[in-house]
Every structure is written in structure tokens, then in C-alpha cells.
Amino acid sequence: EALDQWCFFMPLLIMSASQQREPGLIDAQALRGLLQMQLALIPRKQEQLLPIVELELHDRLNDQVGSIIMRLINNSTRILRRRIIYMLFDSIDLEQHIAYHQRLLEQILENSIQGHALMDRYRAYLTNLTQELRTRLRALPPEPRLLRSPL
């Protein structure tokens, strides 16, 4: 469920942020900088920092949207998203994933993709990207965690 929620929320966030096309509303340099930072971490064998930068990227996109509702969703799902990102990043080609985001950002800035077409394309990308992780998660045995009774 958390993975499905993430695959729904992220395309909506990117579409919403992309609609801020007026000059100065999309901080392209900040977004490009975060993507470059991710690429720089890979050869240094600091992949454990990539999810932290990815969450910062989500925060920057959220800042672009300026919606309190989107900010609430972003904040309330942070722990789940972090966990999903760590698991996902263990199962994908990180350089390819970052390159996809770089191309997508440039397409948004060039106005060659927008609105629901953008959201649908990114949702399809995430759904495909997460197939291996979904298979791994389905294979895990359920692990209920019992909580100590306060009584």
C-alpha cells in the first residue's frame, strides 16, 4: 500500500510543481543541483546518502507547489517514502534513474510535456521501476509487531 501511495503521490507532486511555469517559480538550478549531487555520490560509494538527497528533492518540488495539502501529505509520508526509497535504490540502476529525472526536468522546462500527460508518464515510469521491489515485498512473510500493553 505504501508503494502504491508513493506511485500515486509523486507524479501528482511533479505535475503540480511543473505547472508553476512563470519565470522564477521553478527553481531549476536547485533541482539540477540536487540531481548532480546524487550523481556525485555514486562513485564515492555514498549511496546511503542518496535517499536523503531524494527526500530533499521532494521537499523542493513541494516548495514549488505551495499547497498546504501537498505539504501535509509530503510531511506525513516522509518516513514511508524514505523507507521505500532505500529499498528501491537497492534494486535499480541509480545512474539511469537520475538521468531519467534530469531528462524529465529539461522536458518540463522546455514545455514539451505537461499536465496529465506528465503525470501519466511518470506514474507509468514509477510503476515499471518498482516491479522488482513489489515482487520482493510480496515474498516477505508478514511480520506483525506486537506492542506492549500500557496496562
PDB file of C-alpha atoms in Angstrom:
ATOM      1  CA  GLU A   1       0.000   0.000   0.000  1.00  0.00           C
ATOM      2  CA  ALA A   2       2.788   2.420   0.816  1.00  0.00           C
ATOM      3  CA  LEU A   3       4.420   1.755  -2.534  1.00  0.00           C
ATOM      4  CA  ASP A   4       1.103   2.315  -4.335  1.00  0.00           C
ATOM      5  CA  GLN A   5       0.608   5.553  -2.419  1.00  0.00           C
ATOM      6  CA  TRP A   6       4.102   6.720  -3.384  1.00  0.00           C
ATOM      7  CA  CYS A   7       3.496   5.844  -7.045  1.00  0.00           C
ATOM      8  CA  PHE A   8       0.332   7.959  -6.892  1.00  0.00           C
ATOM      9  CA  PHE A   9       1.689  10.901  -4.902  1.00  0.00           C
ATOM     10  CA  MET A  10       4.993  11.530  -6.684  1.00  0.00           C
ATOM     11  CA  PRO A  11       3.512  12.001 -10.189  1.00  0.00           C
ATOM     12  CA  LEU A  12       0.901  14.337  -8.722  1.00  0.00           C
ATOM     13  CA  LEU A  13       3.627  16.308  -6.950  1.00  0.00           C
ATOM     14  CA  ILE A  14       5.735  16.582 -10.120  1.00  0.00           C
ATOM     15  CA  MET A  15       2.730  17.606 -12.229  1.00  0.00           C
ATOM     16  CA  SER A  16       1.711  20.229  -9.678  1.00  0.00           C
ATOM     17  CA  ALA A  17       5.227  21.619  -9.433  1.00  0.00           C
ATOM     18  CA  SER A  18       5.576  21.712 -13.223  1.00  0.00           C
ATOM     19  CA  GLN A  19       2.523  23.924 -13.514  1.00  0.00           C
ATOM     20  CA  GLN A  20       4.483  26.725 -11.829  1.00  0.00           C
ATOM     21  CA  ARG A  21       5.911  27.903 -15.152  1.00  0.00           C
ATOM     22  CA  GLU A  22       6.115  31.627 -14.585  1.00  0.00           C
ATOM     23  CA  PRO A  23       9.677  32.978 -14.586  1.00  0.00           C
ATOM     24  CA  GLY A  24      11.348  32.383 -11.249  1.00  0.00           C
ATOM     25  CA  LEU A  25       8.720  29.975  -9.922  1.00  0.00           C
ATOM     26  CA  ILE A  26      10.594  26.836 -10.952  1.00  0.00           C
ATOM     27  CA  ASP A  27      13.955  26.798  -9.242  1.00  0.00           C
ATOM     28  CA  ALA A  28      15.593  24.746 -11.973  1.00  0.00           C
ATOM     29  CA  GLN A  29      19.105  25.350 -10.674  1.00  0.00           C
ATOM     30  CA  ALA A  30      18.258  23.951  -7.243  1.00  0.00           C
ATOM     31  CA  LEU A  31      16.626  20.868  -8.778  1.00  0.00           C
ATOM     32  CA  ARG A  32      19.523  20.343 -11.198  1.00  0.00           C
ATOM     33  CA  GLY A  33      21.950  20.769  -8.302  1.00  0.00           C
ATOM     34  CA  LEU A  34      20.254  18.053  -6.250  1.00  0.00           C
ATOM     35  CA  LEU A  35      20.304  15.657  -9.204  1.00  0.00           C
ATOM     36  CA  GLN A  36      24.000  16.412  -9.765  1.00  0.00           C
ATOM     37  CA  MET A  37      24.641  15.838  -6.059  1.00  0.00           C
ATOM     38  CA  GLN A  38      23.045  12.403  -6.344  1.00  0.00           C
ATOM     39  CA  LEU A  39      25.234  11.525  -9.328  1.00  0.00           C
ATOM     40  CA  ALA A  40      28.334  12.689  -7.458  1.00  0.00           C
ATOM     41  CA  LEU A  41      27.557  10.393  -4.505  1.00  0.00           C
ATOM     42  CA  ILE A  42      27.526   7.178  -6.572  1.00  0.00           C
ATOM     43  CA  PRO A  43      31.228   6.930  -7.468  1.00  0.00           C
ATOM     44  CA  ARG A  44      32.166   7.894  -3.921  1.00  0.00           C
ATOM     45  CA  LYS A  45      30.312   4.824  -2.643  1.00  0.00           C
ATOM     46  CA  GLN A  46      27.998   7.037  -0.601  1.00  0.00           C
ATOM     47  CA  GLU A  47      24.749   5.576  -1.900  1.00  0.00           C
ATOM     48  CA  GLN A  48      23.302   5.618   1.630  1.00  0.00           C
ATOM     49  CA  LEU A  49      23.053   9.420   1.272  1.00  0.00           C
ATOM     50  CA  LEU A  50      21.076   9.247  -1.989  1.00  0.00           C
ATOM     51  CA  PRO A  51      17.669   8.761  -0.331  1.00  0.00           C
ATOM     52  CA  ILE A  52      18.311  11.804   1.868  1.00  0.00           C
ATOM     53  CA  VAL A  53      19.005  13.903  -1.226  1.00  0.00           C
ATOM     54  CA  GLU A  54      15.943  12.352  -2.898  1.00  0.00           C
ATOM     55  CA  LEU A  55      13.760  13.499   0.012  1.00  0.00           C
ATOM     56  CA  GLU A  56      15.279  16.975  -0.305  1.00  0.00           C
ATOM     57  CA  LEU A  57      14.312  16.890  -3.970  1.00  0.00           C
ATOM     58  CA  HIS A  58      10.742  16.030  -2.952  1.00  0.00           C
ATOM     59  CA  ASP A  59      10.778  18.946  -0.491  1.00  0.00           C
ATOM     60  CA  ARG A  60      11.974  21.348  -3.198  1.00  0.00           C
ATOM     61  CA  LEU A  61       9.229  20.170  -5.542  1.00  0.00           C
ATOM     62  CA  ASN A  62       6.741  20.638  -2.747  1.00  0.00           C
ATOM     63  CA  ASP A  63       8.013  24.174  -2.177  1.00  0.00           C
ATOM     64  CA  GLN A  64       7.308  24.856  -5.860  1.00  0.00           C
ATOM     65  CA  VAL A  65       3.691  23.753  -5.453  1.00  0.00           C
ATOM     66  CA  GLY A  66       2.951  25.933  -2.452  1.00  0.00           C
ATOM     67  CA  SER A  67      -0.046  23.849  -1.364  1.00  0.00           C
ATOM     68  CA  ILE A  68      -0.682  23.227   2.319  1.00  0.00           C
ATOM     69  CA  ILE A  69      -2.426  19.948   1.493  1.00  0.00           C
ATOM     70  CA  MET A  70       0.522  18.723  -0.573  1.00  0.00           C
ATOM     71  CA  ARG A  71       2.893  19.792   2.212  1.00  0.00           C
ATOM     72  CA  LEU A  72       0.836  17.830   4.770  1.00  0.00           C
ATOM     73  CA  ILE A  73       0.930  14.724   2.562  1.00  0.00           C
ATOM     74  CA  ASN A  74       4.659  15.222   1.987  1.00  0.00           C
ATOM     75  CA  ASN A  75       5.398  15.583   5.694  1.00  0.00           C
ATOM     76  CA  SER A  76       3.116  12.799   6.905  1.00  0.00           C
ATOM     77  CA  THR A  77       4.530  10.284   4.420  1.00  0.00           C
ATOM     78  CA  ARG A  78       8.221  11.164   4.878  1.00  0.00           C
ATOM     79  CA  ILE A  79       9.118   8.049   6.907  1.00  0.00           C
ATOM     80  CA  LEU A  80       7.298   5.753   4.493  1.00  0.00           C
ATOM     81  CA  ARG A  81       8.858   7.440   1.461  1.00  0.00           C
ATOM     82  CA  ARG A  82      12.316   7.220   2.997  1.00  0.00           C
ATOM     83  CA  ARG A  83      11.883   3.506   3.638  1.00  0.00           C
ATOM     84  CA  ILE A  84      10.581   2.903   0.110  1.00  0.00           C
ATOM     85  CA  ILE A  85      13.403   4.933  -1.428  1.00  0.00           C
ATOM     86  CA  TYR A  86      16.069   2.990   0.495  1.00  0.00           C
ATOM     87  CA  MET A  87      14.571  -0.326  -0.649  1.00  0.00           C
ATOM     88  CA  LEU A  88      14.043   0.862  -4.208  1.00  0.00           C
ATOM     89  CA  PHE A  89      17.541   2.297  -4.566  1.00  0.00           C
ATOM     90  CA  ASP A  90      18.954  -1.120  -3.637  1.00  0.00           C
ATOM     91  CA  SER A  91      17.218  -2.678  -6.637  1.00  0.00           C
ATOM     92  CA  ILE A  92      17.675  -0.207  -9.517  1.00  0.00           C
ATOM     93  CA  ASP A  93      20.371   1.339 -11.684  1.00  0.00           C
ATOM     94  CA  LEU A  94      20.787   4.636  -9.838  1.00  0.00           C
ATOM     95  CA  GLU A  95      22.593   6.474 -12.620  1.00  0.00           C
ATOM     96  CA  GLN A  96      19.854   5.570 -15.073  1.00  0.00           C
ATOM     97  CA  HIS A  97      17.169   6.682 -12.600  1.00  0.00           C
ATOM     98  CA  ILE A  98      18.847  10.045 -12.004  1.00  0.00           C
ATOM     99  CA  ALA A  99      19.387  10.532 -15.749  1.00  0.00           C
ATOM    100  CA  TYR A 100      15.654   9.932 -16.274  1.00  0.00           C
ATOM    101  CA  HIS A 101      14.884  12.698 -13.777  1.00  0.00           C
ATOM    102  CA  GLN A 102      17.347  15.037 -15.458  1.00  0.00           C
ATOM    103  CA  ARG A 103      15.695  14.467 -18.861  1.00  0.00           C
ATOM    104  CA  LEU A 104      12.237  14.866 -17.348  1.00  0.00           C
ATOM    105  CA  LEU A 105      13.199  18.171 -15.709  1.00  0.00           C
ATOM    106  CA  GLU A 106      14.517  19.504 -19.017  1.00  0.00           C
ATOM    107  CA  GLN A 107      11.331  18.417 -20.825  1.00  0.00           C
ATOM    108  CA  ILE A 108       9.252  20.223 -18.215  1.00  0.00           C
ATOM    109  CA  LEU A 109      11.358  23.369 -18.568  1.00  0.00           C
ATOM    110  CA  GLU A 110      11.110  23.208 -22.373  1.00  0.00           C
ATOM    111  CA  ASN A 111       7.352  22.799 -22.003  1.00  0.00           C
ATOM    112  CA  SER A 112       7.456  19.640 -24.141  1.00  0.00           C
ATOM    113  CA  ILE A 113       5.448  17.670 -21.562  1.00  0.00           C
ATOM    114  CA  GLN A 114       2.902  18.960 -19.111  1.00  0.00           C
ATOM    115  CA  GLY A 115      -0.246  18.327 -17.136  1.00  0.00           C
ATOM    116  CA  HIS A 116      -1.824  14.909 -17.053  1.00  0.00           C
ATOM    117  CA  ALA A 117       0.463  13.586 -19.807  1.00  0.00           C
ATOM    118  CA  LEU A 118       3.393  14.289 -17.479  1.00  0.00           C
ATOM    119  CA  MET A 119       1.656  12.712 -14.516  1.00  0.00           C
ATOM    120  CA  ASP A 120       0.640   9.620 -16.500  1.00  0.00           C
ATOM    121  CA  ARG A 121       4.132   9.151 -17.963  1.00  0.00           C
ATOM    122  CA  TYR A 122       5.804   9.471 -14.561  1.00  0.00           C
ATOM    123  CA  ARG A 123       3.299   7.132 -12.910  1.00  0.00           C
ATOM    124  CA  ALA A 124       3.975   4.525 -15.617  1.00  0.00           C
ATOM    125  CA  TYR A 125       7.721   5.008 -15.094  1.00  0.00           C
ATOM    126  CA  LEU A 126       7.428   4.501 -11.316  1.00  0.00           C
ATOM    127  CA  THR A 127       5.131   1.513 -11.683  1.00  0.00           C
ATOM    128  CA  ASN A 128       7.590  -0.163 -14.039  1.00  0.00           C
ATOM    129  CA  LEU A 129      10.582   0.844 -11.910  1.00  0.00           C
ATOM    130  CA  THR A 130       9.092  -0.634  -8.753  1.00  0.00           C
ATOM    131  CA  GLN A 131       8.107  -4.051 -10.188  1.00  0.00           C
ATOM    132  CA  GLU A 132      11.144  -5.856  -8.756  1.00  0.00           C
ATOM    133  CA  LEU A 133      10.606  -4.236  -5.354  1.00  0.00           C
ATOM    134  CA  ARG A 134       6.910  -5.185  -5.413  1.00  0.00           C
ATOM    135  CA  THR A 135       7.873  -8.809  -6.087  1.00  0.00           C
ATOM    136  CA  ARG A 136      10.344  -8.772  -3.187  1.00  0.00           C
ATOM    137  CA  LEU A 137       7.784  -7.227  -0.834  1.00  0.00           C
ATOM    138  CA  ARG A 138       5.113  -9.764  -1.754  1.00  0.00           C
ATOM    139  CA  ALA A 139       7.557 -12.593  -0.987  1.00  0.00           C
ATOM    140  CA  LEU A 140       8.219 -11.359   2.547  1.00  0.00           C
ATOM    141  CA  PRO A 141       6.342 -13.117   5.323  1.00  0.00           C
ATOM    142  CA  PRO A 142       4.026 -10.891   7.293  1.00  0.00           C
ATOM    143  CA  GLU A 143       5.738  -9.640  10.423  1.00  0.00           C
ATOM    144  CA  PRO A 144       3.215  -8.262  12.855  1.00  0.00           C
ATOM    145  CA  ARG A 145       4.780  -6.255  15.631  1.00  0.00           C
ATOM    146  CA  LEU A 146       3.221  -6.690  18.982  1.00  0.00           C
ATOM    147  CA  LEU A 147       3.115  -3.641  21.173  1.00  0.00           C
ATOM    148  CA  ARG A 148       3.497  -3.811  24.911  1.00  0.00           C
ATOM    149  CA  SER A 149       0.234  -3.123  26.647  1.00  0.00           C
ATOM    150  CA  PRO A 150       0.207   0.063  28.696  1.00  0.00           C
ATOM    151  CA  LEU A 151      -1.768  -1.793  31.379  1.00  0.00           C
TER     152      LEU A 151
END
